[in-house]
Coordinates of C-alpha atoms in Angstrom, one line a residue:
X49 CA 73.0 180.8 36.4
X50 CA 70.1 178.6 37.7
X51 CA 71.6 175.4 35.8
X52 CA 75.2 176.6 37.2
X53 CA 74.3 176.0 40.7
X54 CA 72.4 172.7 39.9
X55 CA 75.5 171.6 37.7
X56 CA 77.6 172.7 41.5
X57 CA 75.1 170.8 43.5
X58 CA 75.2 167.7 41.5
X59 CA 78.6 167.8 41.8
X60 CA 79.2 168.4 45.6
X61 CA 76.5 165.5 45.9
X62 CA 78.3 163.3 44.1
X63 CA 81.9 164.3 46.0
X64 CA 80.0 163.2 49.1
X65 CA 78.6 160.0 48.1
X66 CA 82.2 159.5 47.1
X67 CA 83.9 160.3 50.6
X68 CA 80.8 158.8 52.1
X69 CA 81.8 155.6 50.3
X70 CA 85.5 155.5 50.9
X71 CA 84.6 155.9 54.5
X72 CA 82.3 153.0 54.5
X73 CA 84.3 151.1 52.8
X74 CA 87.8 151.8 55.3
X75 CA 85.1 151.2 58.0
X76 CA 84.0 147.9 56.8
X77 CA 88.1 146.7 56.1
X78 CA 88.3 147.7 59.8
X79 CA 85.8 145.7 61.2
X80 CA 86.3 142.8 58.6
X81 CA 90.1 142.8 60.1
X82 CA 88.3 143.0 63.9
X83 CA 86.1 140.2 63.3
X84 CA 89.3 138.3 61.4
X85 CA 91.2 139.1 64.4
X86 CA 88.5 138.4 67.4
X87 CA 88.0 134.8 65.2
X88 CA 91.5 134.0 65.8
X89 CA 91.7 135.0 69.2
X90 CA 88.1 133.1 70.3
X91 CA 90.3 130.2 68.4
X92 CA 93.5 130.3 69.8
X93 CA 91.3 130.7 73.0
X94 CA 89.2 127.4 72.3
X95 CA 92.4 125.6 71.6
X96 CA 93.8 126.8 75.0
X97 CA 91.1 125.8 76.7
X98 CA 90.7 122.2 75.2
X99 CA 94.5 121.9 76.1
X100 CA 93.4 123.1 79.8
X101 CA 90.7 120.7 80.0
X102 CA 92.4 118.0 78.6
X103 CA 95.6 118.8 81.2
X104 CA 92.7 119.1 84.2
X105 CA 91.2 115.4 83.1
X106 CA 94.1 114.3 83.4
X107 CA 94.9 115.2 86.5
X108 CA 91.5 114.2 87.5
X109 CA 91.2 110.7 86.2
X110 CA 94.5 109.7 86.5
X111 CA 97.1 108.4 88.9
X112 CA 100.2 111.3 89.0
X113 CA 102.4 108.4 90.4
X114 CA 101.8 105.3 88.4
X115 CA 99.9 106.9 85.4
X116 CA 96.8 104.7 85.6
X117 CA 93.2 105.6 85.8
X118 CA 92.3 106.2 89.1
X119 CA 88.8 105.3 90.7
X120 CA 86.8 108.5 89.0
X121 CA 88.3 107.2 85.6
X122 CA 87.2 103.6 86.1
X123 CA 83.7 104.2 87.4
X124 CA 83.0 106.7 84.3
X125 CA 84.7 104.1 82.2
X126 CA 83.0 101.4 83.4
X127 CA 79.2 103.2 83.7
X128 CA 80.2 104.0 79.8
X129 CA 80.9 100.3 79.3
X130 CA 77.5 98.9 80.6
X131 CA 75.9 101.0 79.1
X132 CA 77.0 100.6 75.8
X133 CA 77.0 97.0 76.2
X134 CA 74.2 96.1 78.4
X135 CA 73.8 92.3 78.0
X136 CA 77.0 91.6 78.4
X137 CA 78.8 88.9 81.1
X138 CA 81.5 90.6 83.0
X139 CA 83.6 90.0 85.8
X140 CA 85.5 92.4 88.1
X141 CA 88.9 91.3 89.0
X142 CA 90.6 93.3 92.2
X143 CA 94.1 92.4 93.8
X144 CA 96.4 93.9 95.9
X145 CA 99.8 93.4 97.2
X146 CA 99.0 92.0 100.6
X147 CA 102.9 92.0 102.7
X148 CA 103.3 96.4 101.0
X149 CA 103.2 96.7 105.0
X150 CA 106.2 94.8 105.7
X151 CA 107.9 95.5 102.4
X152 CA 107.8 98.9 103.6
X153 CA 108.8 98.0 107.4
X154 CA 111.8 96.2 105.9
X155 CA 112.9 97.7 103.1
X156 CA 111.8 100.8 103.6
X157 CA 108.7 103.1 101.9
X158 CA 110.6 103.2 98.4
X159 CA 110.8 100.1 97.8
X160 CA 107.2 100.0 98.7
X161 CA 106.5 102.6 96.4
X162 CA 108.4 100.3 93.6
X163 CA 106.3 97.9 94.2
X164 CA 103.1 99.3 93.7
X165 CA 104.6 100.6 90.5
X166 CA 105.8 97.6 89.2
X167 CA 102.2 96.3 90.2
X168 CA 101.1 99.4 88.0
X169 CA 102.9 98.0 85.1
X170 CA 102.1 94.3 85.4
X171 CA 98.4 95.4 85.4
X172 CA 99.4 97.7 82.1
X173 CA 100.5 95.3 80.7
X174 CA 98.1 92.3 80.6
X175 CA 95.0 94.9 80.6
X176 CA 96.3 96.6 77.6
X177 CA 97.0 93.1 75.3
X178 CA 93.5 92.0 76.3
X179 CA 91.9 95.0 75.6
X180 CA 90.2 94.8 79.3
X181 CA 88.6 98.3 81.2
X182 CA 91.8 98.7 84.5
X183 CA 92.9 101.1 87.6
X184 CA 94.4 102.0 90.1
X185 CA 91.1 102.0 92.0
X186 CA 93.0 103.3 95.6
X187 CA 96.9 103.0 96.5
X188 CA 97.4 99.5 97.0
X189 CA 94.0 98.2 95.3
X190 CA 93.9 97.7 91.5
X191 CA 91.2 96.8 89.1
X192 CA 90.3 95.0 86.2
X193 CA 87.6 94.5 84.5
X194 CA 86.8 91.4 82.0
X195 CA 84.2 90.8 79.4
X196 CA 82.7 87.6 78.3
X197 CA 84.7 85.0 79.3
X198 CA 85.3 81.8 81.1
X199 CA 86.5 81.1 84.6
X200 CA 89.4 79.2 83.2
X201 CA 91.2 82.8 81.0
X202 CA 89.6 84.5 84.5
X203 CA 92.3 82.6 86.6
X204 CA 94.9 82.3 83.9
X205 CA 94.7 86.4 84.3
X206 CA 94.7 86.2 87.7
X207 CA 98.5 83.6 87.2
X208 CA 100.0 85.9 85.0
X209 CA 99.3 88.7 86.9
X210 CA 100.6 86.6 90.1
X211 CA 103.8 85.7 88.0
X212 CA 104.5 89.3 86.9
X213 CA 104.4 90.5 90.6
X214 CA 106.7 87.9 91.7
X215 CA 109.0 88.7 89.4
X216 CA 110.3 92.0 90.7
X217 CA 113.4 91.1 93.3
X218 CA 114.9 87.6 94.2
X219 CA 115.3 88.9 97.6
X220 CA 111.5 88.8 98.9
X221 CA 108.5 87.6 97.8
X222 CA 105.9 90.1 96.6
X223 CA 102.7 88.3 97.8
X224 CA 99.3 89.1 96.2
X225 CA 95.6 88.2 97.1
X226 CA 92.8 89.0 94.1
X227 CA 89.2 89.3 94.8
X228 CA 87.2 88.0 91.7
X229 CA 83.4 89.0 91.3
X230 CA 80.8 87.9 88.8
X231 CA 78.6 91.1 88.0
X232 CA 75.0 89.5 86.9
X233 CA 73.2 93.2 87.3
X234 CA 75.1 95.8 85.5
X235 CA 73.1 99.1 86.9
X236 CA 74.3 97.7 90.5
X237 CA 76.4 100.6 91.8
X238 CA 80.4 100.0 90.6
X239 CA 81.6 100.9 94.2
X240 CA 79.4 97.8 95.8
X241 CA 81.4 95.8 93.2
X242 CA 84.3 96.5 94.1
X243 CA 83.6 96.6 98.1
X244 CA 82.7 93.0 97.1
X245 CA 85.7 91.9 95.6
X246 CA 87.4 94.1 98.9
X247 CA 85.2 91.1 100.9
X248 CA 86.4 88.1 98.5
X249 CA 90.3 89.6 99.4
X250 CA 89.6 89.0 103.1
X251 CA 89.3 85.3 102.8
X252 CA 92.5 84.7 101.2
X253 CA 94.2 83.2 103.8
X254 CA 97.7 81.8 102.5
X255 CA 98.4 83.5 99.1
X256 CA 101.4 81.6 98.4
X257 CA 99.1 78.3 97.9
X258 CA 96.0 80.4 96.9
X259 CA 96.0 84.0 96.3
X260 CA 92.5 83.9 95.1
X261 CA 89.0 83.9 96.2
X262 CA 85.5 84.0 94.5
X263 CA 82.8 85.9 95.7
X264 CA 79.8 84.3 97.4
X265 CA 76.7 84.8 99.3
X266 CA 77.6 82.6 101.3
X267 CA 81.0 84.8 101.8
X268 CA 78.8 87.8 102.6
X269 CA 77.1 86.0 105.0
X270 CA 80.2 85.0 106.9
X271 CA 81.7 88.9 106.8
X272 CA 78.6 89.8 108.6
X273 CA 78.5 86.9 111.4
X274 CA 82.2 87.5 112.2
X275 CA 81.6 91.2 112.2
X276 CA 78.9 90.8 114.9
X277 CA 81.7 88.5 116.7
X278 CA 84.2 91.1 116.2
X279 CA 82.2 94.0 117.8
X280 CA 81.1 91.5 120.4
X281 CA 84.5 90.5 121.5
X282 CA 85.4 93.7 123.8
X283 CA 81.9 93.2 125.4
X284 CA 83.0 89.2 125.9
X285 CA 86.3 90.4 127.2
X286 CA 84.7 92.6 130.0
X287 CA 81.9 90.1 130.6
X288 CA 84.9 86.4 131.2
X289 CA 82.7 85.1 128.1
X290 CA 86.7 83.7 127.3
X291 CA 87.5 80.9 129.1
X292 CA 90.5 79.2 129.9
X293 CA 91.0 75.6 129.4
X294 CA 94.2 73.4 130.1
X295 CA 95.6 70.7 128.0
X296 CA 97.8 68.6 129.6
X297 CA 101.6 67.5 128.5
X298 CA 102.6 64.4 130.2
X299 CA 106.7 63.0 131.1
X300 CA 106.7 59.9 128.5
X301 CA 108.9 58.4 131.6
X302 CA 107.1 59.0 134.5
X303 CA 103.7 59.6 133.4
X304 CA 102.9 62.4 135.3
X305 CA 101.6 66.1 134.1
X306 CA 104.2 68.7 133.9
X307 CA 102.8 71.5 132.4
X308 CA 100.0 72.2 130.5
X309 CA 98.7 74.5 127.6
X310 CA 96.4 77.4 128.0
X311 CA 94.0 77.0 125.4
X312 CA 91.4 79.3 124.6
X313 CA 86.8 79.0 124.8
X314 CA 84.2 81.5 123.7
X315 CA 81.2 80.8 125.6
X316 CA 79.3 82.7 123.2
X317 CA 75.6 83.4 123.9
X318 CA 73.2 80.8 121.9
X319 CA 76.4 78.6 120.4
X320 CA 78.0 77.3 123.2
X321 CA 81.6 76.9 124.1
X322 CA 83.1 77.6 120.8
X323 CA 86.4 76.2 120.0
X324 CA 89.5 78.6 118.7
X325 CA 89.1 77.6 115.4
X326 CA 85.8 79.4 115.2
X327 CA 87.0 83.0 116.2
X328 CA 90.8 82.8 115.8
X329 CA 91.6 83.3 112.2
X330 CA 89.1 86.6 112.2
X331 CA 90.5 88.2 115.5
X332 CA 94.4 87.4 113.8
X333 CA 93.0 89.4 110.3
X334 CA 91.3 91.8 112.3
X335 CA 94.4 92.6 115.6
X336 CA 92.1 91.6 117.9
X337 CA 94.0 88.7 118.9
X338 CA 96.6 90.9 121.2
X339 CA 93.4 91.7 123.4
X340 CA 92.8 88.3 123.2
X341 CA 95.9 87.1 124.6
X342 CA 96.6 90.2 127.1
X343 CA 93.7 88.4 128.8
X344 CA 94.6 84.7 128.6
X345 CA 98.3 85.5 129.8
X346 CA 96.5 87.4 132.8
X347 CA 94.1 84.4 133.4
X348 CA 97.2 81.8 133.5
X349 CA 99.1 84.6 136.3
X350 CA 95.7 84.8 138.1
X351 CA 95.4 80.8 137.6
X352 CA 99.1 80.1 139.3
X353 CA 98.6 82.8 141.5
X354 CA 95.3 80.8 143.0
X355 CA 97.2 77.4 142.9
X356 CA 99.9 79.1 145.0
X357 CA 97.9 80.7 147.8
X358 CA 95.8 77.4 148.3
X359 CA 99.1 75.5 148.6
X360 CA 98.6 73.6 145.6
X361 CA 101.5 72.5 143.9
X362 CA 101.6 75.1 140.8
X363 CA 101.7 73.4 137.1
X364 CA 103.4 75.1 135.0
X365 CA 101.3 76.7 131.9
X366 CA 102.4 76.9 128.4
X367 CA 100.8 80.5 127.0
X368 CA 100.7 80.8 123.1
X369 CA 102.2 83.9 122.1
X370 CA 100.5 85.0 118.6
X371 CA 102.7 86.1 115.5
X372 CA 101.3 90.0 115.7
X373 CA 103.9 90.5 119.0
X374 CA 106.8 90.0 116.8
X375 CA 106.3 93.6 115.1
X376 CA 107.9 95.6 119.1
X377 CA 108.9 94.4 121.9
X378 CA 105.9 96.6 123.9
X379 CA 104.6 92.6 125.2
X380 CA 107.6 91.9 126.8
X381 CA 106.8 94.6 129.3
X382 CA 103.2 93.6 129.4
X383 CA 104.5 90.1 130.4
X384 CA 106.9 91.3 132.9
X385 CA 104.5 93.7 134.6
X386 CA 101.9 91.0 135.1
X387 CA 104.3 88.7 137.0
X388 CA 105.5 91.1 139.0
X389 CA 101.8 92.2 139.3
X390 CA 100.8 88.3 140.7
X391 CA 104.4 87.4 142.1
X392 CA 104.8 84.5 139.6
X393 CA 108.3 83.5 139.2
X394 CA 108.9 83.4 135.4
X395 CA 109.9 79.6 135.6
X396 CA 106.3 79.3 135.6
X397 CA 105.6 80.6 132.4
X398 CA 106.6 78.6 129.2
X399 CA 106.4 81.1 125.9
X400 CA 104.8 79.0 122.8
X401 CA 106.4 80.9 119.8
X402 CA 104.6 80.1 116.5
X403 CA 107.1 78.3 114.0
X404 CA 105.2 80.8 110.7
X405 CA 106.0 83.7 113.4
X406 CA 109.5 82.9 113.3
X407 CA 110.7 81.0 110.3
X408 CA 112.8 83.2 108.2
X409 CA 112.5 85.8 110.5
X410 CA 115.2 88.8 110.7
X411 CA 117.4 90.6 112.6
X412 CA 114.4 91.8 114.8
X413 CA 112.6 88.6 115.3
X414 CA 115.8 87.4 116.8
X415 CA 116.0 90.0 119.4
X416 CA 113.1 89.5 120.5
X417 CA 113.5 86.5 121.2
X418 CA 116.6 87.0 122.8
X419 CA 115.3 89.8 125.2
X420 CA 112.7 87.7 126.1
X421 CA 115.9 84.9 127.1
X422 CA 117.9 87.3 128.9
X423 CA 114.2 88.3 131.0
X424 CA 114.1 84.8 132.1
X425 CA 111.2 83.1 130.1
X426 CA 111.1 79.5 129.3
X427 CA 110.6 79.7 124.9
X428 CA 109.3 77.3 122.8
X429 CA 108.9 76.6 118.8
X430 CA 105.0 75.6 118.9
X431 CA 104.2 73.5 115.6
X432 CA 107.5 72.5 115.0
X433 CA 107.7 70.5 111.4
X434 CA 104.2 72.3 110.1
X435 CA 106.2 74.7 107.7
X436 CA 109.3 72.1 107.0
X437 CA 111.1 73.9 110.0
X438 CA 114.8 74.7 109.2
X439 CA 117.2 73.0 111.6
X440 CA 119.1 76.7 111.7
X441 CA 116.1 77.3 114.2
X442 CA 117.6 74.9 117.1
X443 CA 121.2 76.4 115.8
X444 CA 120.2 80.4 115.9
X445 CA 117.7 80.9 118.3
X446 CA 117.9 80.8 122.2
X447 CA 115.5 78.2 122.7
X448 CA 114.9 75.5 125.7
X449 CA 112.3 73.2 123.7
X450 CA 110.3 72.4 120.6
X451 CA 106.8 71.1 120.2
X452 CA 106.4 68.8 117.2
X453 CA 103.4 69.2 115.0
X454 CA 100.6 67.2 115.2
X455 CA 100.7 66.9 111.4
X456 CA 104.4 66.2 111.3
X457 CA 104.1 62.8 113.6
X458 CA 100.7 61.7 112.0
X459 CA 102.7 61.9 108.2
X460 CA 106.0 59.9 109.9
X461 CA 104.7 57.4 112.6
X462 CA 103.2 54.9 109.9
X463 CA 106.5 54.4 107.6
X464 CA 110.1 53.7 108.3
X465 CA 111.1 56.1 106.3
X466 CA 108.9 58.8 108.3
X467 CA 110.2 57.0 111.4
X468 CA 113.6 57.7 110.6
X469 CA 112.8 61.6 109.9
X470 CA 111.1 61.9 113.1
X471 CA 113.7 60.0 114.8
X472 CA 116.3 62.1 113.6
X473 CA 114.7 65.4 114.2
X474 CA 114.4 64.5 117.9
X475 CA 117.8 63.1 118.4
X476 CA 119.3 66.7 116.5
X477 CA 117.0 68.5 119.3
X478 CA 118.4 66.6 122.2
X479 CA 122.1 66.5 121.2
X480 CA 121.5 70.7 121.3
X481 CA 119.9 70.3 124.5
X482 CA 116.3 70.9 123.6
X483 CA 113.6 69.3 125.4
X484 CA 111.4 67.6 122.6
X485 CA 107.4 68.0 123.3
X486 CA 105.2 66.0 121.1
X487 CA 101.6 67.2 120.5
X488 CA 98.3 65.5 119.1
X489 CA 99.0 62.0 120.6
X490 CA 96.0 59.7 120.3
X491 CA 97.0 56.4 120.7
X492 CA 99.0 54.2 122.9
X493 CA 100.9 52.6 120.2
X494 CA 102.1 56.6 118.9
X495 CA 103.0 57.2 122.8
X496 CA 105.3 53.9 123.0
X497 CA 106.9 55.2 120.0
X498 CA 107.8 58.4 121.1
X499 CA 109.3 57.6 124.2
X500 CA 111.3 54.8 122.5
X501 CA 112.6 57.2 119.8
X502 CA 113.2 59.8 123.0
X503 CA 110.4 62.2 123.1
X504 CA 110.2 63.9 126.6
X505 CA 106.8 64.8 126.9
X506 CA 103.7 63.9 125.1
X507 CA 100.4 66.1 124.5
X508 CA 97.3 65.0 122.9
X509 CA 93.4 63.4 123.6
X510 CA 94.8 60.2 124.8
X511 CA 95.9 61.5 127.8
X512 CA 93.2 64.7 127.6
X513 CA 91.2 66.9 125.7
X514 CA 91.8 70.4 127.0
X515 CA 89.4 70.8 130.2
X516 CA 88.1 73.3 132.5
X517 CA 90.1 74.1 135.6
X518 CA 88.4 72.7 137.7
X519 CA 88.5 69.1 135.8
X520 CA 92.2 69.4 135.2
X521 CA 92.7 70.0 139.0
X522 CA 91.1 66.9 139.6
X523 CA 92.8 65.6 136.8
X524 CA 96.3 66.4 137.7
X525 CA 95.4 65.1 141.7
X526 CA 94.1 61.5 140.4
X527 CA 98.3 60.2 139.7
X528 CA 98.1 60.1 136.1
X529 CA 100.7 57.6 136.0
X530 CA 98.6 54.7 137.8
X531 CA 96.3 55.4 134.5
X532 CA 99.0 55.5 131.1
X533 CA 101.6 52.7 131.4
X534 CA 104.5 52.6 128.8
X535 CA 105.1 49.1 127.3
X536 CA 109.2 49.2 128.6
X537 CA 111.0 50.8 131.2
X538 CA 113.8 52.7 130.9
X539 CA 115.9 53.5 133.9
X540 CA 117.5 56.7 134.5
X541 CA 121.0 57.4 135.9
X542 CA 119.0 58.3 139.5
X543 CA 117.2 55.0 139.5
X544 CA 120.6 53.1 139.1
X545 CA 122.1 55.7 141.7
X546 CA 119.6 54.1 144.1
X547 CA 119.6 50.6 143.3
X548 CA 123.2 50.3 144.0
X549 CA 122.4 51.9 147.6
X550 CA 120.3 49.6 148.1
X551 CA 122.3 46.6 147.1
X552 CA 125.2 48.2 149.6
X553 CA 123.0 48.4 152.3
X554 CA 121.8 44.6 151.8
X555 CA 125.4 43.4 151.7
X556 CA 126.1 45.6 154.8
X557 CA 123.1 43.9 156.6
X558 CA 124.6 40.7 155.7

């Protein structure tokens, strides 16, 4: 009996170990298939989110327009670069287009866009050949960065880059200015590199002869001075720091002054009397050249306005009207509201419109001009003959004179054949009714010329350098013509008109 129940025991033991075991082992194919399955989800997971990080650094290091790295992308890019390669020489090419602004004004912001695309590919292009580090740093600002090699392939880059951008449309011209920096310490912050090439950019002045510019020291040092002149101009304004000087133009026939161009002085604290070639060119780059003129135009009224009330026979004054203008017709009522302001008549005023303002100039350009025509404003083209001129400028234009360049008589007064050039010209102007004004005369022998070939007036130091106004009111009261003498006289029609009433009135008497 006793070994029955052991025998029973034994074998309800083992029973249990059995079911124990089948249990244990359903429960470990369960969580073996758990674990299989939470493996494939944390991979599937992991895959999904490398795909989503990959899609977010793409989105954050790159250009969704033009596909290039943007300016996060090249600073990690280029931080990587220096400091795998430490020792290395590099140099930071920047460029941009320079006229996007009136691409987009006259084409419209497309084609601007298309631009800056094609710009895109361009850079794509050469940077991926050469293996060099490039962006899209900001919209219109794209850079490039080059390893190890000479200034020569620096600005052969820079030409094929040029040529690529000006291959995009025969109808315009896409203009381009680079800024090329040599970095000598690579743990210098990226951003101050680039800023620098931004600062070479600056002093590109005419990117269709030279759309480069190296940076300098000596470049930094210049930003900074005409910085301090720039924040110092609307304190100069306020304070008559500008002055007004008069150049006068003098009748090639009768030797007297009949008119005379405002030109423009700084008297700037510690320099002197600066000349406009000092502070010009900045205040055209930087706008500040419409303030600048808003106040000469008002010192020329306020000037005629003075001549006028102390009975002084007015001169009239030439004002220079600056290329920025052209973009609305907002100085037009500026103009019109300070004569009416100072009771000028507008036959005192003579416009000086600049030939680069105008020359190939649309649809608007030309209304201008005619609106300021049909206000009653005397209009001349200044520096005719500086950008070979097109003759369609006497034909299309409503214009009264020209002024010829002071570098288009100085290349033609010493040869025939320059003689015949400038002879021409003139006689085209006249035969369309232009008055002909010829500027930077110096010599006596250049102002017998002009008035034999039939220039009407003369400007230049032989008969003045540009003076105060109180030195050109003594100027213009001391007869000019008892001091310049042409070498031949020419008589007019009015002369002969009064030599035959004089030989009448003799052959009455006798």
């Amino acid at each position: 009996m006793i070994f029955f129940i052991i025998i029973v025991g034994l074998v309800g033991a083992l029973g249990y170990f059995i079911y124990n075991l089948d249990l244990y082992k359903s429960y470990n194919d369960y969580n073996t298939k758990e674990i299989d399955k939470l493996e494939e989800d944390l991979k599937n997971e992991r895959t999904i989110n490398s795909e989503t990080l990959k899609k977010l650094n793409t989105v954050a290091y790159t250009n969704p327009i033009t596909k290039l790295g943007n300016i996060d992308y090249f600073m990690d890019e280029t931080k990587k670069l220096f400091e795998e390669e430490p020792d290395e020489d590099y140099t930071l090419i920047a460029f941009n287009i320079q006229n996007i602004g009136k691409i987009n004004q006259l084409f419209g912001p497309t084609e601007g866009d298309n631009v800056v695309l094609h710009a895109a590919r361009s850079l794509r292009k050469v940077g991926q050949r050469e293996r060099h580090l490039f962006a899209q740093i900001y919209s219109n600002l794209f850079g490039m960065i080059v390893k190890g090699k000479s200034e020569e392939y620096i600005l052969s880059q820079v030409t094929e880059l040029t040529n690529l951008l000006q291959d995009y449309s025969e109808n315009f011209t896409v203009l381009s200015s680079f800024g090329i920096y040599h970095i000598t310490n690579t743990s210098q912050p990226i951003m101050e590199m680039v800023n620098a090439c931004m600062l070479a950019q600056k002093f590109v002045k005419d990117p269709e002869k030279c759309n480069y510019v190296f940076y300098s020291e000596e470049l930094e040092a210049n930003f900074k001075q005409n910085k301090q002149m720039s924040q110092e101009m609307e304190e100069a304004l306020e304070q008559h720091k500008f002055l007004m000087y008069l150049q006068p133009m003098v009748d090639l026939k009768t030797f007297r002054i009949v008119s005379a161009e405002a030109l423009v002085r700084w008297d700037y604290p510690g320099k002197g009397i600066l000349s406009p070639y000092a502070f010009i060119p900045l205040f055209e780059s930087t706008n500040l050249v419409q303030k600048l003129d808003y106040y000469m135009w008002e010192e020329c009224l306020k000037t005629i306005r003075r001549w006028i009330d102390n009975k002084i026979k007015p001169t009239p004054i030439a004002m220079n009207i600056s290329p920025i203008h052209f973009q609305n017709t907002k100085f037009i009522d500026h103009l019109d509201e300070l004569c009416e302001h100072y009771l000028i008549d507008k036959n005192m005023l003579i416009l000086e419109l600049p030939e680069r303002g105008i020359t190939n100039g649309g649809a608007q350009i030309k209304e201008i001009i005619t609106t300021l025509k049909e206000h009653g404003y005397t209009l001349c083209i200044d520096n005719f003959g500086s950008m070979n001129s097109p003759l369609n400028l006497l034909r299309d234009y409503p214009i009264d004179r020209i002024k010829i360049d002071r570098s288009f008589l100085n290349q033609n007064s010493d040869t025939e054949e320059g003689m015949s050039i400038l002879r021409y010209l003139i006689a085209m102007a006249k035969e369309v009714g232009l008055m002909v004004i010829t500027e930077g005369v110096e010599t006596l022998e250049q102002t017998n010329l002009l008035s034999e070939i039939g220039s009407d007036v003369a400007q230049g130091y032989f008969f003045s350098k540009p003076v105060d106004l109180r030195e050109f009111d003594q100027l213009n009261h001391s007869m000019v013509q008892r001091v310049y003498q042409s070498n031949e006289y020419y008589p007019t029609f009015e002369d002969l008109e009064k030599d035959l009433d004089l030989i009448a009135f003799m052959l009455g008497e006798s």
